[in-house]
């Protein structure tokens, strides 16, 4: 029998989704974003499934080091860069690209003339106000970095979009224009051209203007929509992850019986209750509302009562023949993770990233799990 809560990973879907990225951005190189353990799917597993991309991006130095130690030879960019000389040493040792976003980093470079060279992505803050240099200071920082012997030339240039998932928000075009206008003022080297990168998944799908030398797809590679109003399926993507468990108890409750912690659910009618072995301890969202759909034997039934650490409860009115051991799907091909995210007032990114250690990850193409 399968373990109580387990996630099946369909890695063929990764290839399909990568093809989708290529069709949206045919002229761009692809930097697959696999931070946060490959959005919860497994860092090395996803790197392996996406071998044919032009590069990878991770958030932290240690994620990049793990990829190199596992033998990944592709370009790897570290999106948060480094905050100290020790991290810079690791980046150079493992030949990881550093995102450069702060004056502190520039000063470290200027003090380290003797080191082996490092490729960088100079980041412009075009309005997100998270990482990056303001447009007004960008050119002077660029000139300083051009004179750092440790910095491999040409310098790559990037920015990040704050609201690309809202197709009606004018912020995105403003950001893109500010980026291009500022880059145009930089004296570009005649021998080389600076390569640029702007688009995340939402930028790739919804904003042609955001396509440039490199695109940085994350969530769409996992088959998930970056937009609140639709699902990956609507966009022709295929989800990699599905989350499953099973019923562990079925019982009859009478009118007035209360279900779960704090007794928030009170039976208004005689109820067939199913108890499913999955909870927030597995990464199922604690704030999933009453009525959140759950598939029992492939049929939708509503969640009732509170989500607890190891269990949820569902109303089996439409499935009175269901019994302990029957299969349950929490999200996957036939129940979009985007829909569950909406029911829990969150975004699907948090659900896949939040799968916990005790959930066994099983590869669909290779049933021997990793
Ligand atoms: C996470 C991230 C991405 C990928 O975003 P998605 O919405 O998952 O496509 C791209 N660029 C940067 C800088 C990021 O932090």
PDB file of N, CA and C in Angstrom, residues 25-120:
ATOM      1  N   UNK A  25       8.524  32.101 -25.793  1.00  0.00           N
ATOM      2  CA  UNK A  25       9.740  32.928 -25.877  1.00  0.00           C
ATOM      3  C   UNK A  25      10.754  32.264 -26.813  1.00  0.00           C
ATOM      4  N   UNK A  26      10.399  32.156 -28.106  1.00  0.00           N
ATOM      5  CA  UNK A  26      11.242  31.371 -29.014  1.00  0.00           C
ATOM      6  C   UNK A  26      12.646  31.935 -29.186  1.00  0.00           C
ATOM      7  N   UNK A  27      12.800  33.251 -28.974  1.00  0.00           N
ATOM      8  CA  UNK A  27      14.117  33.836 -29.215  1.00  0.00           C
ATOM      9  C   UNK A  27      14.960  33.968 -27.961  1.00  0.00           C
ATOM     10  N   UNK A  28      14.486  33.463 -26.835  1.00  0.00           N
ATOM     11  CA  UNK A  28      15.178  33.704 -25.569  1.00  0.00           C
ATOM     12  C   UNK A  28      15.870  32.453 -25.053  1.00  0.00           C
ATOM     13  N   UNK A  29      16.964  32.675 -24.346  1.00  0.00           N
ATOM     14  CA  UNK A  29      17.569  31.582 -23.598  1.00  0.00           C
ATOM     15  C   UNK A  29      16.765  31.409 -22.299  1.00  0.00           C
ATOM     16  N   UNK A  30      16.749  30.179 -21.801  1.00  0.00           N
ATOM     17  CA  UNK A  30      15.893  29.888 -20.646  1.00  0.00           C
ATOM     18  C   UNK A  30      16.719  29.587 -19.410  1.00  0.00           C
ATOM     19  N   UNK A  31      16.444  30.379 -18.374  1.00  0.00           N
ATOM     20  CA  UNK A  31      17.046  30.140 -17.067  1.00  0.00           C
ATOM     21  C   UNK A  31      15.927  29.599 -16.183  1.00  0.00           C
ATOM     22  N   UNK A  32      15.941  28.302 -15.946  1.00  0.00           N
ATOM     23  CA  UNK A  32      14.856  27.669 -15.180  1.00  0.00           C
ATOM     24  C   UNK A  32      15.040  27.972 -13.695  1.00  0.00           C
ATOM     25  N   UNK A  33      13.997  28.508 -13.074  1.00  0.00           N
ATOM     26  CA  UNK A  33      14.091  28.870 -11.660  1.00  0.00           C
ATOM     27  C   UNK A  33      13.698  27.660 -10.812  1.00  0.00           C
ATOM     28  N   UNK A  34      14.661  27.176 -10.042  1.00  0.00           N
ATOM     29  CA  UNK A  34      14.454  25.939  -9.259  1.00  0.00           C
ATOM     30  C   UNK A  34      14.789  26.170  -7.786  1.00  0.00           C
ATOM     31  N   UNK A  35      14.624  27.418  -7.344  1.00  0.00           N
ATOM     32  CA  UNK A  35      14.850  27.760  -5.932  1.00  0.00           C
ATOM     33  C   UNK A  35      13.857  27.004  -5.036  1.00  0.00           C
ATOM     34  N   UNK A  36      14.076  27.129  -3.722  1.00  0.00           N
ATOM     35  CA  UNK A  36      13.180  26.504  -2.734  1.00  0.00           C
ATOM     36  C   UNK A  36      12.916  25.034  -3.069  1.00  0.00           C
ATOM     37  N   UNK A  37      14.032  24.300  -3.229  1.00  0.00           N
ATOM     38  CA  UNK A  37      13.946  22.865  -3.498  1.00  0.00           C
ATOM     39  C   UNK A  37      13.112  22.590  -4.750  1.00  0.00           C
ATOM     40  N   UNK A  38      13.361  23.376  -5.782  1.00  0.00           N
ATOM     41  CA  UNK A  38      12.590  23.187  -7.018  1.00  0.00           C
ATOM     42  C   UNK A  38      11.099  23.335  -6.736  1.00  0.00           C
ATOM     43  N   UNK A  39      10.741  24.466  -6.109  1.00  0.00           N
ATOM     44  CA  UNK A  39       9.351  24.751  -5.745  1.00  0.00           C
ATOM     45  C   UNK A  39       8.716  23.530  -5.043  1.00  0.00           C
ATOM     46  N   UNK A  40       9.515  22.900  -4.179  1.00  0.00           N
ATOM     47  CA  UNK A  40       9.016  21.766  -3.395  1.00  0.00           C
ATOM     48  C   UNK A  40       9.077  20.424  -4.104  1.00  0.00           C
ATOM     49  N   UNK A  41       9.519  20.407  -5.371  1.00  0.00           N
ATOM     50  CA  UNK A  41       9.506  19.158  -6.153  1.00  0.00           C
ATOM     51  C   UNK A  41      10.819  18.376  -6.054  1.00  0.00           C
ATOM     52  N   UNK A  42      11.849  18.979  -5.426  1.00  0.00           N
ATOM     53  CA  UNK A  42      13.164  18.322  -5.342  1.00  0.00           C
ATOM     54  C   UNK A  42      14.147  19.026  -6.273  1.00  0.00           C
ATOM     55  N   UNK A  43      15.164  19.641  -5.678  1.00  0.00           N
ATOM     56  CA  UNK A  43      16.108  20.463  -6.456  1.00  0.00           C
ATOM     57  C   UNK A  43      16.809  19.659  -7.550  1.00  0.00           C
ATOM     58  N   UNK A  44      17.411  18.554  -7.158  1.00  0.00           N
ATOM     59  CA  UNK A  44      18.209  17.790  -8.124  1.00  0.00           C
ATOM     60  C   UNK A  44      17.321  17.073  -9.137  1.00  0.00           C
ATOM     61  N   UNK A  45      16.176  16.608  -8.650  1.00  0.00           N
ATOM     62  CA  UNK A  45      15.246  15.917  -9.543  1.00  0.00           C
ATOM     63  C   UNK A  45      14.803  16.853 -10.676  1.00  0.00           C
ATOM     64  N   UNK A  46      14.469  18.096 -10.307  1.00  0.00           N
ATOM     65  CA  UNK A  46      13.981  19.037 -11.323  1.00  0.00           C
ATOM     66  C   UNK A  46      15.130  19.484 -12.234  1.00  0.00           C
ATOM     67  N   UNK A  47      16.307  19.694 -11.651  1.00  0.00           N
ATOM     68  CA  UNK A  47      17.464  20.059 -12.485  1.00  0.00           C
ATOM     69  C   UNK A  47      17.713  18.965 -13.512  1.00  0.00           C
ATOM     70  N   UNK A  48      17.576  17.725 -13.089  1.00  0.00           N
ATOM     71  CA  UNK A  48      17.787  16.592 -13.981  1.00  0.00           C
ATOM     72  C   UNK A  48      16.711  16.542 -15.070  1.00  0.00           C
ATOM     73  N   UNK A  49      15.461  16.790 -14.657  1.00  0.00           N
ATOM     74  CA  UNK A  49      14.350  16.720 -15.616  1.00  0.00           C
ATOM     75  C   UNK A  49      14.431  17.844 -16.650  1.00  0.00           C
ATOM     76  N   UNK A  50      15.117  18.932 -16.300  1.00  0.00           N
ATOM     77  CA  UNK A  50      15.179  20.103 -17.190  1.00  0.00           C
ATOM     78  C   UNK A  50      16.586  20.331 -17.745  1.00  0.00           C
ATOM     79  N   UNK A  51      17.348  19.249 -17.848  1.00  0.00           N
ATOM     80  CA  UNK A  51      18.742  19.346 -18.309  1.00  0.00           C
ATOM     81  C   UNK A  51      18.988  20.212 -19.536  1.00  0.00           C
ATOM     82  N   UNK A  52      17.990  20.299 -20.433  1.00  0.00           N
ATOM     83  CA  UNK A  52      18.236  20.956 -21.719  1.00  0.00           C
ATOM     84  C   UNK A  52      18.111  22.479 -21.665  1.00  0.00           C
ATOM     85  N   UNK A  53      17.825  23.039 -20.500  1.00  0.00           N
ATOM     86  CA  UNK A  53      17.729  24.508 -20.433  1.00  0.00           C
ATOM     87  C   UNK A  53      19.120  25.135 -20.541  1.00  0.00           C
ATOM     88  N   UNK A  54      19.155  26.465 -20.728  1.00  0.00           N
ATOM     89  CA  UNK A  54      20.432  27.154 -20.895  1.00  0.00           C
ATOM     90  C   UNK A  54      21.078  27.500 -19.555  1.00  0.00           C
ATOM     91  N   UNK A  55      20.284  27.484 -18.506  1.00  0.00           N
ATOM     92  CA  UNK A  55      20.828  27.777 -17.187  1.00  0.00           C
ATOM     93  C   UNK A  55      19.764  27.595 -16.129  1.00  0.00           C
ATOM     94  N   UNK A  56      20.212  27.664 -14.885  1.00  0.00           N
ATOM     95  CA  UNK A  56      19.295  27.551 -13.758  1.00  0.00           C
ATOM     96  C   UNK A  56      19.422  28.796 -12.885  1.00  0.00           C
ATOM     97  N   UNK A  57      18.379  29.092 -12.130  1.00  0.00           N
ATOM     98  CA  UNK A  57      18.469  30.128 -11.104  1.00  0.00           C
ATOM     99  C   UNK A  57      18.000  29.547  -9.780  1.00  0.00           C
ATOM    100  N   UNK A  58      18.729  29.871  -8.726  1.00  0.00           N
ATOM    101  CA  UNK A  58      18.350  29.511  -7.365  1.00  0.00           C
ATOM    102  C   UNK A  58      18.384  30.791  -6.531  1.00  0.00           C
ATOM    103  N   UNK A  59      17.876  30.734  -5.325  1.00  0.00           N
ATOM    104  CA  UNK A  59      17.862  31.939  -4.498  1.00  0.00           C
ATOM    105  C   UNK A  59      19.171  32.077  -3.714  1.00  0.00           C
ATOM    106  N   UNK A  60      19.670  30.977  -3.189  1.00  0.00           N
ATOM    107  CA  UNK A  60      20.753  31.022  -2.200  1.00  0.00           C
ATOM    108  C   UNK A  60      22.005  30.324  -2.691  1.00  0.00           C
ATOM    109  N   UNK A  61      23.123  30.710  -2.107  1.00  0.00           N
ATOM    110  CA  UNK A  61      24.413  30.136  -2.480  1.00  0.00           C
ATOM    111  C   UNK A  61      24.410  28.622  -2.260  1.00  0.00           C
ATOM    112  N   UNK A  62      23.889  28.175  -1.123  1.00  0.00           N
ATOM    113  CA  UNK A  62      23.969  26.731  -0.834  1.00  0.00           C
ATOM    114  C   UNK A  62      23.174  25.891  -1.831  1.00  0.00           C
ATOM    115  N   UNK A  63      22.100  26.479  -2.386  1.00  0.00           N
ATOM    116  CA  UNK A  63      21.348  25.747  -3.416  1.00  0.00           C
ATOM    117  C   UNK A  63      22.204  25.565  -4.678  1.00  0.00           C
ATOM    118  N   UNK A  64      22.942  26.605  -5.029  1.00  0.00           N
ATOM    119  CA  UNK A  64      23.828  26.517  -6.192  1.00  0.00           C
ATOM    120  C   UNK A  64      24.947  25.506  -5.965  1.00  0.00           C
ATOM    121  N   UNK A  65      25.496  25.516  -4.749  1.00  0.00           N
ATOM    122  CA  UNK A  65      26.580  24.581  -4.417  1.00  0.00           C
ATOM    123  C   UNK A  65      26.080  23.139  -4.515  1.00  0.00           C
ATOM    124  N   UNK A  66      24.865  22.909  -4.022  1.00  0.00           N
ATOM    125  CA  UNK A  66      24.291  21.545  -4.124  1.00  0.00           C
ATOM    126  C   UNK A  66      24.205  21.088  -5.572  1.00  0.00           C
ATOM    127  N   UNK A  67      23.791  21.994  -6.442  1.00  0.00           N
ATOM    128  CA  UNK A  67      23.674  21.626  -7.864  1.00  0.00           C
ATOM    129  C   UNK A  67      25.044  21.286  -8.453  1.00  0.00           C
ATOM    130  N   UNK A  68      26.045  22.117  -8.147  1.00  0.00           N
ATOM    131  CA  UNK A  68      27.389  21.847  -8.672  1.00  0.00           C
ATOM    132  C   UNK A  68      27.945  20.532  -8.143  1.00  0.00           C
ATOM    133  N   UNK A  69      27.759  20.314  -6.841  1.00  0.00           N
ATOM    134  CA  UNK A  69      28.282  19.071  -6.247  1.00  0.00           C
ATOM    135  C   UNK A  69      27.610  17.862  -6.846  1.00  0.00           C
ATOM    136  N   UNK A  70      26.379  18.039  -7.332  1.00  0.00           N
ATOM    137  CA  UNK A  70      25.668  16.924  -7.973  1.00  0.00           C
ATOM    138  C   UNK A  70      26.082  16.781  -9.432  1.00  0.00           C
ATOM    139  N   UNK A  71      27.002  17.638  -9.871  1.00  0.00           N
ATOM    140  CA  UNK A  71      27.535  17.473 -11.224  1.00  0.00           C
ATOM    141  C   UNK A  71      26.852  18.301 -12.298  1.00  0.00           C
ATOM    142  N   UNK A  72      25.993  19.228 -11.899  1.00  0.00           N
ATOM    143  CA  UNK A  72      25.334  20.090 -12.894  1.00  0.00           C
ATOM    144  C   UNK A  72      26.366  21.074 -13.453  1.00  0.00           C
ATOM    145  N   UNK A  73      26.523  21.078 -14.763  1.00  0.00           N
ATOM    146  CA  UNK A  73      27.557  21.900 -15.403  1.00  0.00           C
ATOM    147  C   UNK A  73      27.006  23.220 -15.956  1.00  0.00           C
ATOM    148  N   UNK A  74      25.689  23.324 -16.080  1.00  0.00           N
ATOM    149  CA  UNK A  74      25.098  24.514 -16.708  1.00  0.00           C
ATOM    150  C   UNK A  74      25.375  25.750 -15.879  1.00  0.00           C
ATOM    151  N   UNK A  75      25.098  26.871 -16.498  1.00  0.00           N
ATOM    152  CA  UNK A  75      25.165  28.139 -15.803  1.00  0.00           C
ATOM    153  C   UNK A  75      24.139  28.157 -14.665  1.00  0.00           C
ATOM    154  N   UNK A  76      24.542  28.663 -13.520  1.00  0.00           N
ATOM    155  CA  UNK A  76      23.625  28.750 -12.372  1.00  0.00           C
ATOM    156  C   UNK A  76      23.727  30.145 -11.779  1.00  0.00           C
ATOM    157  N   UNK A  77      22.619  30.863 -11.756  1.00  0.00           N
ATOM    158  CA  UNK A  77      22.610  32.202 -11.161  1.00  0.00           C
ATOM    159  C   UNK A  77      22.025  32.139  -9.756  1.00  0.00           C
ATOM    160  N   UNK A  78      22.645  32.861  -8.839  1.00  0.00           N
ATOM    161  CA  UNK A  78      22.172  32.925  -7.462  1.00  0.00           C
ATOM    162  C   UNK A  78      21.463  34.276  -7.273  1.00  0.00           C
ATOM    163  N   UNK A  79      20.141  34.217  -7.168  1.00  0.00           N
ATOM    164  CA  UNK A  79      19.323  35.430  -7.265  1.00  0.00           C
ATOM    165  C   UNK A  79      19.510  36.406  -6.109  1.00  0.00           C
ATOM    166  N   UNK A  80      19.904  35.924  -4.938  1.00  0.00           N
ATOM    167  CA  UNK A  80      20.125  36.848  -3.821  1.00  0.00           C
ATOM    168  C   UNK A  80      21.585  37.259  -3.715  1.00  0.00           C
ATOM    169  N   UNK A  81      22.417  36.735  -4.613  1.00  0.00           N
ATOM    170  CA  UNK A  81      23.825  37.111  -4.611  1.00  0.00           C
ATOM    171  C   UNK A  81      24.526  36.668  -3.341  1.00  0.00           C
ATOM    172  N   UNK A  82      25.354  37.568  -2.779  1.00  0.00           N
ATOM    173  CA  UNK A  82      26.130  37.214  -1.589  1.00  0.00           C
ATOM    174  C   UNK A  82      26.108  38.393  -0.636  1.00  0.00           C
ATOM    175  N   UNK A  83      26.327  38.110   0.656  1.00  0.00           N
ATOM    176  CA  UNK A  83      26.352  39.207   1.614  1.00  0.00           C
ATOM    177  C   UNK A  83      27.683  39.296   2.356  1.00  0.00           C
ATOM    178  N   UNK A  84      28.598  38.385   2.082  1.00  0.00           N
ATOM    179  CA  UNK A  84      29.879  38.432   2.772  1.00  0.00           C
ATOM    180  C   UNK A  84      30.947  37.825   1.873  1.00  0.00           C
ATOM    181  N   UNK A  85      32.203  38.003   2.228  1.00  0.00           N
ATOM    182  CA  UNK A  85      33.285  37.518   1.378  1.00  0.00           C
ATOM    183  C   UNK A  85      33.315  35.989   1.329  1.00  0.00           C
ATOM    184  N   UNK A  86      32.888  35.322   2.420  1.00  0.00           N
ATOM    185  CA  UNK A  86      32.871  33.859   2.413  1.00  0.00           C
ATOM    186  C   UNK A  86      31.913  33.347   1.334  1.00  0.00           C
ATOM    187  N   UNK A  87      30.758  33.985   1.242  1.00  0.00           N
ATOM    188  CA  UNK A  87      29.806  33.564   0.199  1.00  0.00           C
ATOM    189  C   UNK A  87      30.357  33.858  -1.191  1.00  0.00           C
ATOM    190  N   UNK A  88      31.041  34.969  -1.315  1.00  0.00           N
ATOM    191  CA  UNK A  88      31.637  35.287  -2.620  1.00  0.00           C
ATOM    192  C   UNK A  88      32.680  34.217  -2.988  1.00  0.00           C
ATOM    193  N   UNK A  89      33.457  33.788  -1.987  1.00  0.00           N
ATOM    194  CA  UNK A  89      34.442  32.724  -2.244  1.00  0.00           C
ATOM    195  C   UNK A  89      33.763  31.458  -2.764  1.00  0.00           C
ATOM    196  N   UNK A  90      32.628  31.116  -2.169  1.00  0.00           N
ATOM    197  CA  UNK A  90      31.904  29.920  -2.624  1.00  0.00           C
ATOM    198  C   UNK A  90      31.397  30.107  -4.045  1.00  0.00           C
ATOM    199  N   UNK A  91      30.869  31.296  -4.326  1.00  0.00           N
ATOM    200  CA  UNK A  91      30.358  31.550  -5.680  1.00  0.00           C
ATOM    201  C   UNK A  91      31.469  31.383  -6.710  1.00  0.00           C
ATOM    202  N   UNK A  92      32.656  31.911  -6.385  1.00  0.00           N
ATOM    203  CA  UNK A  92      33.750  31.809  -7.359  1.00  0.00           C
ATOM    204  C   UNK A  92      34.252  30.367  -7.440  1.00  0.00           C
ATOM    205  N   UNK A  93      34.389  29.743  -6.295  1.00  0.00           N
ATOM    206  CA  UNK A  93      34.884  28.363  -6.284  1.00  0.00           C
ATOM    207  C   UNK A  93      33.999  27.444  -7.132  1.00  0.00           C
ATOM    208  N   UNK A  94      32.681  27.612  -6.967  1.00  0.00           N
ATOM    209  CA  UNK A  94      31.750  26.732  -7.681  1.00  0.00           C
ATOM    210  C   UNK A  94      31.284  27.331  -9.008  1.00  0.00           C
ATOM    211  N   UNK A  95      31.877  28.453  -9.387  1.00  0.00           N
ATOM    212  CA  UNK A  95      31.517  29.107 -10.657  1.00  0.00           C
ATOM    213  C   UNK A  95      30.006  29.314 -10.784  1.00  0.00           C
ATOM    214  N   UNK A  96      29.486  30.008  -9.781  1.00  0.00           N
ATOM    215  CA  UNK A  96      28.066  30.375  -9.790  1.00  0.00           C
ATOM    216  C   UNK A  96      27.968  31.854 -10.147  1.00  0.00           C
ATOM    217  N   UNK A  97      26.960  32.233 -10.938  1.00  0.00           N
ATOM    218  CA  UNK A  97      26.751  33.646 -11.273  1.00  0.00           C
ATOM    219  C   UNK A  97      26.123  34.346 -10.070  1.00  0.00           C
ATOM    220  N   UNK A  98      26.623  35.554  -9.772  1.00  0.00           N
ATOM    221  CA  UNK A  98      26.073  36.298  -8.639  1.00  0.00           C
ATOM    222  C   UNK A  98      25.167  37.413  -9.140  1.00  0.00           C
ATOM    223  N   UNK A  99      23.995  37.544  -8.539  1.00  0.00           N
ATOM    224  CA  UNK A  99      23.196  38.734  -8.787  1.00  0.00           C
ATOM    225  C   UNK A  99      23.770  39.831  -7.887  1.00  0.00           C
ATOM    226  N   UNK A 100      24.049  40.985  -8.499  1.00  0.00           N
ATOM    227  CA  UNK A 100      24.648  42.102  -7.763  1.00  0.00           C
ATOM    228  C   UNK A 100      23.593  43.183  -7.634  1.00  0.00           C
ATOM    229  N   UNK A 101      23.239  43.507  -6.390  1.00  0.00           N
ATOM    230  CA  UNK A 101      22.114  44.408  -6.152  1.00  0.00           C
ATOM    231  C   UNK A 101      22.394  45.465  -5.098  1.00  0.00           C
ATOM    232  N   UNK A 102      23.585  45.413  -4.463  1.00  0.00           N
ATOM    233  CA  UNK A 102      23.804  46.351  -3.358  1.00  0.00           C
ATOM    234  C   UNK A 102      25.202  46.970  -3.422  1.00  0.00           C
ATOM    235  N   UNK A 103      25.341  48.155  -2.856  1.00  0.00           N
ATOM    236  CA  UNK A 103      26.648  48.824  -2.823  1.00  0.00           C
ATOM    237  C   UNK A 103      27.643  48.023  -1.999  1.00  0.00           C
ATOM    238  N   UNK A 104      27.159  47.347  -0.988  1.00  0.00           N
ATOM    239  CA  UNK A 104      28.047  46.516  -0.172  1.00  0.00           C
ATOM    240  C   UNK A 104      28.741  45.457  -1.032  1.00  0.00           C
ATOM    241  N   UNK A 105      27.987  44.875  -1.948  1.00  0.00           N
ATOM    242  CA  UNK A 105      28.586  43.876  -2.847  1.00  0.00           C
ATOM    243  C   UNK A 105      29.630  44.518  -3.760  1.00  0.00           C
ATOM    244  N   UNK A 106      29.319  45.714  -4.255  1.00  0.00           N
ATOM    245  CA  UNK A 106      30.260  46.394  -5.156  1.00  0.00           C
ATOM    246  C   UNK A 106      31.567  46.679  -4.407  1.00  0.00           C
ATOM    247  N   UNK A 107      31.438  47.100  -3.158  1.00  0.00           N
ATOM    248  CA  UNK A 107      32.636  47.376  -2.347  1.00  0.00           C
ATOM    249  C   UNK A 107      33.469  46.114  -2.123  1.00  0.00           C
ATOM    250  N   UNK A 108      32.788  45.008  -1.882  1.00  0.00           N
ATOM    251  CA  UNK A 108      33.527  43.744  -1.716  1.00  0.00           C
ATOM    252  C   UNK A 108      34.300  43.424  -3.000  1.00  0.00           C
ATOM    253  N   UNK A 109      33.666  43.588  -4.139  1.00  0.00           N
ATOM    254  CA  UNK A 109      34.358  43.343  -5.419  1.00  0.00           C
ATOM    255  C   UNK A 109      35.591  44.244  -5.549  1.00  0.00           C
ATOM    256  N   UNK A 110      35.417  45.516  -5.189  1.00  0.00           N
ATOM    257  CA  UNK A 110      36.515  46.478  -5.373  1.00  0.00           C
ATOM    258  C   UNK A 110      37.696  46.170  -4.457  1.00  0.00           C
ATOM    259  N   UNK A 111      37.400  45.470  -3.356  1.00  0.00           N
ATOM    260  CA  UNK A 111      38.486  45.150  -2.434  1.00  0.00           C
ATOM    261  C   UNK A 111      39.148  43.814  -2.766  1.00  0.00           C
ATOM    262  N   UNK A 112      38.677  43.132  -3.815  1.00  0.00           N
ATOM    263  CA  UNK A 112      39.126  41.766  -4.071  1.00  0.00           C
ATOM    264  C   UNK A 112      39.661  41.600  -5.484  1.00  0.00           C
ATOM    265  N   UNK A 113      40.646  42.405  -5.833  1.00  0.00           N
ATOM    266  CA  UNK A 113      41.142  42.444  -7.209  1.00  0.00           C
ATOM    267  C   UNK A 113      41.811  41.146  -7.651  1.00  0.00           C
ATOM    268  N   UNK A 114      42.323  40.373  -6.705  1.00  0.00           N
ATOM    269  CA  UNK A 114      43.173  39.237  -7.077  1.00  0.00           C
ATOM    270  C   UNK A 114      42.415  37.955  -7.414  1.00  0.00           C
ATOM    271  N   UNK A 115      41.125  37.947  -7.146  1.00  0.00           N
ATOM    272  CA  UNK A 115      40.382  36.686  -7.267  1.00  0.00           C
ATOM    273  C   UNK A 115      40.151  36.231  -8.698  1.00  0.00           C
ATOM    274  N   UNK A 116      39.849  34.964  -8.803  1.00  0.00           N
ATOM    275  CA  UNK A 116      39.346  34.383 -10.040  1.00  0.00           C
ATOM    276  C   UNK A 116      38.058  35.118 -10.441  1.00  0.00           C
ATOM    277  N   UNK A 117      37.792  35.204 -11.732  1.00  0.00           N
ATOM    278  CA  UNK A 117      36.639  36.007 -12.155  1.00  0.00           C
ATOM    279  C   UNK A 117      35.290  35.342 -11.859  1.00  0.00           C
ATOM    280  N   UNK A 118      34.284  36.180 -11.749  1.00  0.00           N
ATOM    281  CA  UNK A 118      32.928  35.700 -11.482  1.00  0.00           C
ATOM    282  C   UNK A 118      31.961  36.398 -12.445  1.00  0.00           C
ATOM    283  N   UNK A 119      31.026  35.638 -13.002  1.00  0.00           N
ATOM    284  CA  UNK A 119      29.998  36.231 -13.876  1.00  0.00           C
ATOM    285  C   UNK A 119      28.912  36.830 -12.998  1.00  0.00           C
ATOM    286  N   UNK A 120      28.420  37.983 -13.406  1.00  0.00           N
ATOM    287  CA  UNK A 120      27.394  38.628 -12.574  1.00  0.00           C
ATOM    288  C   UNK A 120      26.172  39.058 -13.391  1.00  0.00           C
TER     289      UNK A 120
END
